[in-house]
PDB file of C-alpha atoms in Angstrom:
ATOM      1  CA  UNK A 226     -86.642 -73.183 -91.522  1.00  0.00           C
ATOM      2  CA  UNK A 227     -87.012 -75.844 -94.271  1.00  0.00           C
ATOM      3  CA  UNK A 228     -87.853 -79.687 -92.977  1.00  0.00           C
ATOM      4  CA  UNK A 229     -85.508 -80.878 -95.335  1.00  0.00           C
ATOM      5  CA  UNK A 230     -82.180 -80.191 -94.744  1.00  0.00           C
ATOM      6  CA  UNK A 231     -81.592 -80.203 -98.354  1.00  0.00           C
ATOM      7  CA  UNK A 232     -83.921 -77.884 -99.512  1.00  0.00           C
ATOM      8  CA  UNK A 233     -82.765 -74.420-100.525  1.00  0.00           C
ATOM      9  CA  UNK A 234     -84.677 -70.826 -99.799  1.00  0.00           C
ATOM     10  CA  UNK A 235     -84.964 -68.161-101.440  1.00  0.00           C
ATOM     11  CA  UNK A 236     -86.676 -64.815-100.358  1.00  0.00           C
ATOM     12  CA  UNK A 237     -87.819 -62.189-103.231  1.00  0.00           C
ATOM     13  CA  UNK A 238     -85.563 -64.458-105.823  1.00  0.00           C
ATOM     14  CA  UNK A 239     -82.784 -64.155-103.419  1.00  0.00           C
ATOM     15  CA  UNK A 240     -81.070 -67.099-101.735  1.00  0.00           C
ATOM     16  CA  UNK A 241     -81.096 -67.637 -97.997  1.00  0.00           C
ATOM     17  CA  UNK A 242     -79.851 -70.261 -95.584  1.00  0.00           C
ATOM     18  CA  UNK A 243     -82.463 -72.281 -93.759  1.00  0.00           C
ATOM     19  CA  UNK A 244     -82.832 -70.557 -90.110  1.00  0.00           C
ATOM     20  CA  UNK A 245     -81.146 -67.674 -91.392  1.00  0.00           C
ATOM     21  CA  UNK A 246     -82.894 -63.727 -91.878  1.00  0.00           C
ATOM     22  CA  UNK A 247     -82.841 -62.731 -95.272  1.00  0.00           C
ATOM     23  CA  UNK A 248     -81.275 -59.664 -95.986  1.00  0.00           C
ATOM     24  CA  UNK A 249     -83.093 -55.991 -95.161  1.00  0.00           C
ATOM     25  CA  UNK A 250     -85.948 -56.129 -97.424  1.00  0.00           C
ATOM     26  CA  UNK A 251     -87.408 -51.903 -98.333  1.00  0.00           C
ATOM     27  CA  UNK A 252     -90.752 -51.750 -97.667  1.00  0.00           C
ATOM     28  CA  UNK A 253     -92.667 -49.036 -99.179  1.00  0.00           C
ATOM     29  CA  UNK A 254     -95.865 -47.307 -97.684  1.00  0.00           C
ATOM     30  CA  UNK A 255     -99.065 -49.550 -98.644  1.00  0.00           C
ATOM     31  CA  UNK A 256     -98.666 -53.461 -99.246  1.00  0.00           C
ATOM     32  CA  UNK A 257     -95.814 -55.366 -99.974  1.00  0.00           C
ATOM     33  CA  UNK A 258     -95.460 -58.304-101.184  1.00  0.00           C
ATOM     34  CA  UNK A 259     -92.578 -61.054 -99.923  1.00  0.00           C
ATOM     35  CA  UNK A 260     -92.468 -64.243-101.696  1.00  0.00           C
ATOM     36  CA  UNK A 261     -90.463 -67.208-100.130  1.00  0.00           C
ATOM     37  CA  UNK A 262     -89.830 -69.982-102.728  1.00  0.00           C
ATOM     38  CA  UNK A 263     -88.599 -73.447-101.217  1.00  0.00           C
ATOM     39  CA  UNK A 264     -87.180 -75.489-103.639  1.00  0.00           C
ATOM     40  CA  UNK A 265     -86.880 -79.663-102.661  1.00  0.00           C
ATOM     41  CA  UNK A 266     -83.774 -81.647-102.890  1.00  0.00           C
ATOM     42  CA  UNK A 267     -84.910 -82.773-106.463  1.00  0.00           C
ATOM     43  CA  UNK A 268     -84.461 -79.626-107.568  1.00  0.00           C
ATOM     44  CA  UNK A 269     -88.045 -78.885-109.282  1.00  0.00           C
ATOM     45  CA  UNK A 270     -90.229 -79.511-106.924  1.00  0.00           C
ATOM     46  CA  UNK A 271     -91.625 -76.339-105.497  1.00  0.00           C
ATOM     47  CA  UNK A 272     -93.662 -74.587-102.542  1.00  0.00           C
ATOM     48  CA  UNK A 273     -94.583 -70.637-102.480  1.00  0.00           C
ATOM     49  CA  UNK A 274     -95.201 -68.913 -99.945  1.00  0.00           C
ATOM     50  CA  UNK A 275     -96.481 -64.798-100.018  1.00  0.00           C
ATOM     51  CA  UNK A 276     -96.584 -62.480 -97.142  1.00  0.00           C
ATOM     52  CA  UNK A 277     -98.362 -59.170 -97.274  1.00  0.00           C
ATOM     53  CA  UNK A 278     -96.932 -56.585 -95.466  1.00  0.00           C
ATOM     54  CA  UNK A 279     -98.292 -53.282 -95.011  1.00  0.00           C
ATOM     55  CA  UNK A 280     -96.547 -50.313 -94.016  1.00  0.00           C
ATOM     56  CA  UNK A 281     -98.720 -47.666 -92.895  1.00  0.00           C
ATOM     57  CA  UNK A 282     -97.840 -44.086 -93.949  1.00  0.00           C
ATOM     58  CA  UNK A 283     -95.914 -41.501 -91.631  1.00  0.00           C
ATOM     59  CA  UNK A 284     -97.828 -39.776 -89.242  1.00  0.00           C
ATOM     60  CA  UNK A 285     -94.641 -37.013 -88.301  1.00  0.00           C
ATOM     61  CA  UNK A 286     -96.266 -33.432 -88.799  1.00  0.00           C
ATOM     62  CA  UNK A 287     -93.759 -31.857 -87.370  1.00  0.00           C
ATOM     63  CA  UNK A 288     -91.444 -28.852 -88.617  1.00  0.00           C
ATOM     64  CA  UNK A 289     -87.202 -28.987 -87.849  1.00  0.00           C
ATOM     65  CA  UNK A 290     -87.490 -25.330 -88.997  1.00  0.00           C
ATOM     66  CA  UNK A 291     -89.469 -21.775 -89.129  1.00  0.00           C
ATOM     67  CA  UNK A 292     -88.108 -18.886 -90.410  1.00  0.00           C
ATOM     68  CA  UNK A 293     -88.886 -15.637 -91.359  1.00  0.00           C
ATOM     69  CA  UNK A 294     -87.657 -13.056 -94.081  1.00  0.00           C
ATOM     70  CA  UNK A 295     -88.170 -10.428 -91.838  1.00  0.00           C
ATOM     71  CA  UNK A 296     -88.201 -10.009 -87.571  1.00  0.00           C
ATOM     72  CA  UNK A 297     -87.095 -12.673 -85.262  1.00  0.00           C
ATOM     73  CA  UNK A 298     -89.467 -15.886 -83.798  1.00  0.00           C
ATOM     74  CA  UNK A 299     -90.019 -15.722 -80.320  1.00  0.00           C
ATOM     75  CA  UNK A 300     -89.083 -17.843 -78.514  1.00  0.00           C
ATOM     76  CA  UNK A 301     -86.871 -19.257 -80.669  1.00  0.00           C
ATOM     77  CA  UNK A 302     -88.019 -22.178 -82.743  1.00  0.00           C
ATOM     78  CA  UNK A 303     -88.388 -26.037 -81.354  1.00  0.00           C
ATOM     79  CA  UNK A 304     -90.395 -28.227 -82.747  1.00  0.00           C
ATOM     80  CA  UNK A 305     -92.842 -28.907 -80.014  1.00  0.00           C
ATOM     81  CA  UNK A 306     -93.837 -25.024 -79.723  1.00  0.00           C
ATOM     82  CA  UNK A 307     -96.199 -24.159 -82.010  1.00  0.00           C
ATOM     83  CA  UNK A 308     -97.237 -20.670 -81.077  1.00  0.00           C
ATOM     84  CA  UNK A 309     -94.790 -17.833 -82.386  1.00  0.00           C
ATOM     85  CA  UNK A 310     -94.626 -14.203 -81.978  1.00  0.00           C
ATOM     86  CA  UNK A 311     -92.405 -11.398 -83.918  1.00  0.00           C
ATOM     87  CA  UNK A 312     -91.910  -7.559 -84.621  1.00  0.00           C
ATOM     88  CA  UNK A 313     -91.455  -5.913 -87.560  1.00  0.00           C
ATOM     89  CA  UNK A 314     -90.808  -2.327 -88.730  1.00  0.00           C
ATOM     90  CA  UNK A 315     -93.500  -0.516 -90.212  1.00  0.00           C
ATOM     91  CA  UNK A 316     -91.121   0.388 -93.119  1.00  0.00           C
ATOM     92  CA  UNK A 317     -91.694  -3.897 -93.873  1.00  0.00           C
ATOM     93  CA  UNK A 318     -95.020  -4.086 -95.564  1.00  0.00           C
ATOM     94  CA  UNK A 319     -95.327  -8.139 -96.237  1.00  0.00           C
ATOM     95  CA  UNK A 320     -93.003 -10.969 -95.261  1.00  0.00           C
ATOM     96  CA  UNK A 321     -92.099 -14.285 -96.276  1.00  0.00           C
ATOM     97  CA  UNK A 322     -92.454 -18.256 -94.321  1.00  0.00           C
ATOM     98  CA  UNK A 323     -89.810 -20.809 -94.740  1.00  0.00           C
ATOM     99  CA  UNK A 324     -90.992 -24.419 -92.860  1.00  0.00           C
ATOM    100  CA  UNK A 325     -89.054 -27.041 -93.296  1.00  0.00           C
ATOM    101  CA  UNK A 326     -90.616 -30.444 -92.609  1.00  0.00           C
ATOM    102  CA  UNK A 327     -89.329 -33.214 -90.517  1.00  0.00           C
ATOM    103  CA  UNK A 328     -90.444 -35.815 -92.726  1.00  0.00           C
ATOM    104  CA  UNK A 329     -89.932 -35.778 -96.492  1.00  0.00           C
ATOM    105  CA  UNK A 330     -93.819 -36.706 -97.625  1.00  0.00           C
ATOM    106  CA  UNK A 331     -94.731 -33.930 -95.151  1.00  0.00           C
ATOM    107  CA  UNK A 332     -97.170 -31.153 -97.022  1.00  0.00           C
ATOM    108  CA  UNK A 333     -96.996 -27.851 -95.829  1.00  0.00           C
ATOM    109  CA  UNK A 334     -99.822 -24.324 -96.211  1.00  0.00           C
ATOM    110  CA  UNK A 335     -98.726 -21.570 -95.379  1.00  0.00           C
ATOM    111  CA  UNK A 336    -102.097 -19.364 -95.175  1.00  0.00           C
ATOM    112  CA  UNK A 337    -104.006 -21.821 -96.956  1.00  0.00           C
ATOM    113  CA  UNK A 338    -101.059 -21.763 -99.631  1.00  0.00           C
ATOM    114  CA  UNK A 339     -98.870 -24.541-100.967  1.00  0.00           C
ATOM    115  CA  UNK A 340     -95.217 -24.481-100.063  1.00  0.00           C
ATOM    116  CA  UNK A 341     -92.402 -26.613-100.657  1.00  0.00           C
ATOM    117  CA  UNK A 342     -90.339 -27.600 -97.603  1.00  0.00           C
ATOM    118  CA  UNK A 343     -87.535 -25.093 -97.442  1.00  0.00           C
ATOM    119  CA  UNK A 344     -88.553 -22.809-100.016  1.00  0.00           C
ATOM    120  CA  UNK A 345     -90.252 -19.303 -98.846  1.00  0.00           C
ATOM    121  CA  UNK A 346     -93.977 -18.721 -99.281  1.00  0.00           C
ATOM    122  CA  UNK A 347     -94.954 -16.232-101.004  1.00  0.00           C
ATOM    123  CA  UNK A 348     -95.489 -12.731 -99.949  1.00  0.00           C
ATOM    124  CA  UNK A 349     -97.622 -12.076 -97.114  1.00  0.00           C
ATOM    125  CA  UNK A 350     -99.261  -9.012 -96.948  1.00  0.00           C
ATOM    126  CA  UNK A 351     -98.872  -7.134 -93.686  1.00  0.00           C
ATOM    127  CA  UNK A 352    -101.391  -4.780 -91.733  1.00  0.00           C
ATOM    128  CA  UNK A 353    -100.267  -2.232 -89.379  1.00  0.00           C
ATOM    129  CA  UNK A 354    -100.890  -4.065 -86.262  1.00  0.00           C
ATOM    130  CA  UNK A 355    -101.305  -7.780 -85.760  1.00  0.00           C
ATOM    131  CA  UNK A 356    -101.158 -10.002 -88.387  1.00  0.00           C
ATOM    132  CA  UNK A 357    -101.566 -13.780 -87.876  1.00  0.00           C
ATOM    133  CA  UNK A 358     -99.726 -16.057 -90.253  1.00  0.00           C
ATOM    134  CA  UNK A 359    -100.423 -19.916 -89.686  1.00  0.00           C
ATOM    135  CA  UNK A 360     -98.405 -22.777 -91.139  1.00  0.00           C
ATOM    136  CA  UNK A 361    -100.544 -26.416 -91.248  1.00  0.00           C
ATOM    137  CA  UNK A 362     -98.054 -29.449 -91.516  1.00  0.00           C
ATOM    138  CA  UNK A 363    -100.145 -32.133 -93.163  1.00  0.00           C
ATOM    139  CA  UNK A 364     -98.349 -35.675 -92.852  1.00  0.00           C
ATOM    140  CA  UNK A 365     -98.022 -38.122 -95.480  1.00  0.00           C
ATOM    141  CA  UNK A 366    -101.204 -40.408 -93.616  1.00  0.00           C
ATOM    142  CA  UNK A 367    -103.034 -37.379 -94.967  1.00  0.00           C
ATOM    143  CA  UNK A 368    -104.930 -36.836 -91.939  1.00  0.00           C
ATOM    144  CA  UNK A 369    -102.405 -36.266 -88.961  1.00  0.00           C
ATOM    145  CA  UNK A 370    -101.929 -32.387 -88.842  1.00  0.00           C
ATOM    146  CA  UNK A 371     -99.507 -29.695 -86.870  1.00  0.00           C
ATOM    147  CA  UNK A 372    -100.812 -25.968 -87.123  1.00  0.00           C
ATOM    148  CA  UNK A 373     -98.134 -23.505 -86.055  1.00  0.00           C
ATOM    149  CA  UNK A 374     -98.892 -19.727 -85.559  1.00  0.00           C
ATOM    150  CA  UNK A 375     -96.861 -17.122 -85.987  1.00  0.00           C
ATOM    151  CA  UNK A 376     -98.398 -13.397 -84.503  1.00  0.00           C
ATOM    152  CA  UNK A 377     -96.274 -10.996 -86.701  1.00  0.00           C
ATOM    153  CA  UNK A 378     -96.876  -7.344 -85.591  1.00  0.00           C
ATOM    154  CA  UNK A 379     -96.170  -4.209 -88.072  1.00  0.00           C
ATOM    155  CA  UNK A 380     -95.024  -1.175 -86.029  1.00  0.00           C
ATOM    156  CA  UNK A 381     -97.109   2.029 -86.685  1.00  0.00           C
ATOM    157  CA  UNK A 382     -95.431   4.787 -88.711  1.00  0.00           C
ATOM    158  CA  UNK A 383     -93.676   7.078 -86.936  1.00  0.00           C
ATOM    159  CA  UNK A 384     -93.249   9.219 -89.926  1.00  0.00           C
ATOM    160  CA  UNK A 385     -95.556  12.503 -89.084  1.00  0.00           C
ATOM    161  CA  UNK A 386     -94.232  14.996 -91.772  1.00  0.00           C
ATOM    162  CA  UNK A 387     -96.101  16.634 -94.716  1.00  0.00           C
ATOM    163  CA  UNK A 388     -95.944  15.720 -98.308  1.00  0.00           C
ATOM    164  CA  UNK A 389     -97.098  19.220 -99.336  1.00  0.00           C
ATOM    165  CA  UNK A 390     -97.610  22.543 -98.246  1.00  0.00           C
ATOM    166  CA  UNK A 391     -99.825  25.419 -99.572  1.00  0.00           C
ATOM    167  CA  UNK A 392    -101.833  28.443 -99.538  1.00  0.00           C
ATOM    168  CA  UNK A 393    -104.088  28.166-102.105  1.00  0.00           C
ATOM    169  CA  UNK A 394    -104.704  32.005-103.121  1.00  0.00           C
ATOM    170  CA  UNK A 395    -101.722  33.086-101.957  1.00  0.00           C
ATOM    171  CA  UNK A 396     -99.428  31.379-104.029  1.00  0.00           C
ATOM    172  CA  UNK A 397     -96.535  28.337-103.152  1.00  0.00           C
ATOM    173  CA  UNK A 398     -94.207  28.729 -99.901  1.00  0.00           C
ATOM    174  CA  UNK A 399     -91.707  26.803-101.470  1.00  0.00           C
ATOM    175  CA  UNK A 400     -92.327  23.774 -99.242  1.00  0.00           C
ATOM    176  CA  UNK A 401     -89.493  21.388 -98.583  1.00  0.00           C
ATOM    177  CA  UNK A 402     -90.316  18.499 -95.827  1.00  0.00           C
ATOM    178  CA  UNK A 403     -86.998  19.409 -94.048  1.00  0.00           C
ATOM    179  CA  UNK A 404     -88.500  22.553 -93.388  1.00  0.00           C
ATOM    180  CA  UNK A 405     -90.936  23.215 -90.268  1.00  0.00           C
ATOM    181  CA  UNK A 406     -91.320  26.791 -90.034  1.00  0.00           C
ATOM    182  CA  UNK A 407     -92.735  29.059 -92.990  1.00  0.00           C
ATOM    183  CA  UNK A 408     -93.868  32.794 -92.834  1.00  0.00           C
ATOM    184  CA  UNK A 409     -96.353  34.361 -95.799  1.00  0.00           C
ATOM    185  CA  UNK A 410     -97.018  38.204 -95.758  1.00  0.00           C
ATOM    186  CA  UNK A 411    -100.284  38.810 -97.152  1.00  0.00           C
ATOM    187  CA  UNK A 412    -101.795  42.456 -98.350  1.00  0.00           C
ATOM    188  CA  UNK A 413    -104.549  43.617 -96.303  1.00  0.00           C
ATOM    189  CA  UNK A 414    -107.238  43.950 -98.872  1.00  0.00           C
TER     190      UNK A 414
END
């Protein structure tokens, strides 16, 4: 509000009506600087004014998404869980992370590796067994962090057949792993 009624305002170079708001100003993370220029009825007579304002950075860690190239999350994903469990079969020996970030200047590691919001991680090497896979959310404050763990199990093989069959002096049985039952006559020497 001007004390002359004839004075004119502007904010950031544009106009404004005494007693008014200016228009939505963007503010970007860090300071910002607002200058308000009141110009006098003569027309070059003129006052500045500067206000600092400082926007502090995000502090959202938080994922909207977690998925998986193989098995299913349990329980499902939500953003407030952060503990995750799935099954794979043993046939699926590494797997891929997709996170997707809730806020854009969100970084994500997926086992200590970079990875772009919605992009897969790179291949994860899987262990018969348990295998733990953690995702850390860094936000853009650079120090406000989400860790979400995914336990990703790798059924044993069930596969209990032989890759090859013989009888060292006595010659090849013609092995075929469809077959389970072989007979060898042998001289009695």
């Amino acid at each position: 509000l001007v004390s002359e009624a004839n004075a004119t305002v502007t904010v950031n170079g544009t106009a404004v009506t005494s007693g008014s708001a200016s228009g939505s100003i963007p503010l970007s993370v860090g300071a910002n600087t607002i200058t308000t220029v009141v110009t006098a009825e003569d027309g070059t007579t003129q006052q500045t004014y500067t206000t600092e304002v400082t926007r502090a950075a995000s502090s959202d860690a938080d994922l909207t998404g977690l998925a998986l190239s193989s098995g299913t999350l349990s329980p499902t994903f939500d953003a407030s869980t952060t503990s995750y469990t799935a099954s794979v079969a043993n046939a699926v020996s590494s797997i891929t992370v997709t996170p997707t970030v809730s806020e854009a200047n969100a970084t994500i590691t997926v086992n200590g590796s970079a990875v772009t919001s919605g992009s897969a991680s790179g291949a994860i090497a899987l262990s018969v067994g348990s295998n733990t896979i953690t995702t850390v959310v860094t936000a853009q404050d650079g120090t406000t962090q989400q860790t979400y763990t995914t336990e990703v199990t790798r059924a044993q093989s069930s596969d209990a057949s032989l890759e090859y069959l013989s009888m060292n002096a006595y010659g090849s049985l013609g092995y075929s792993n469809a077959v389970t039952s072989y007979s060898l006559d042998v001289v009695y020497e």
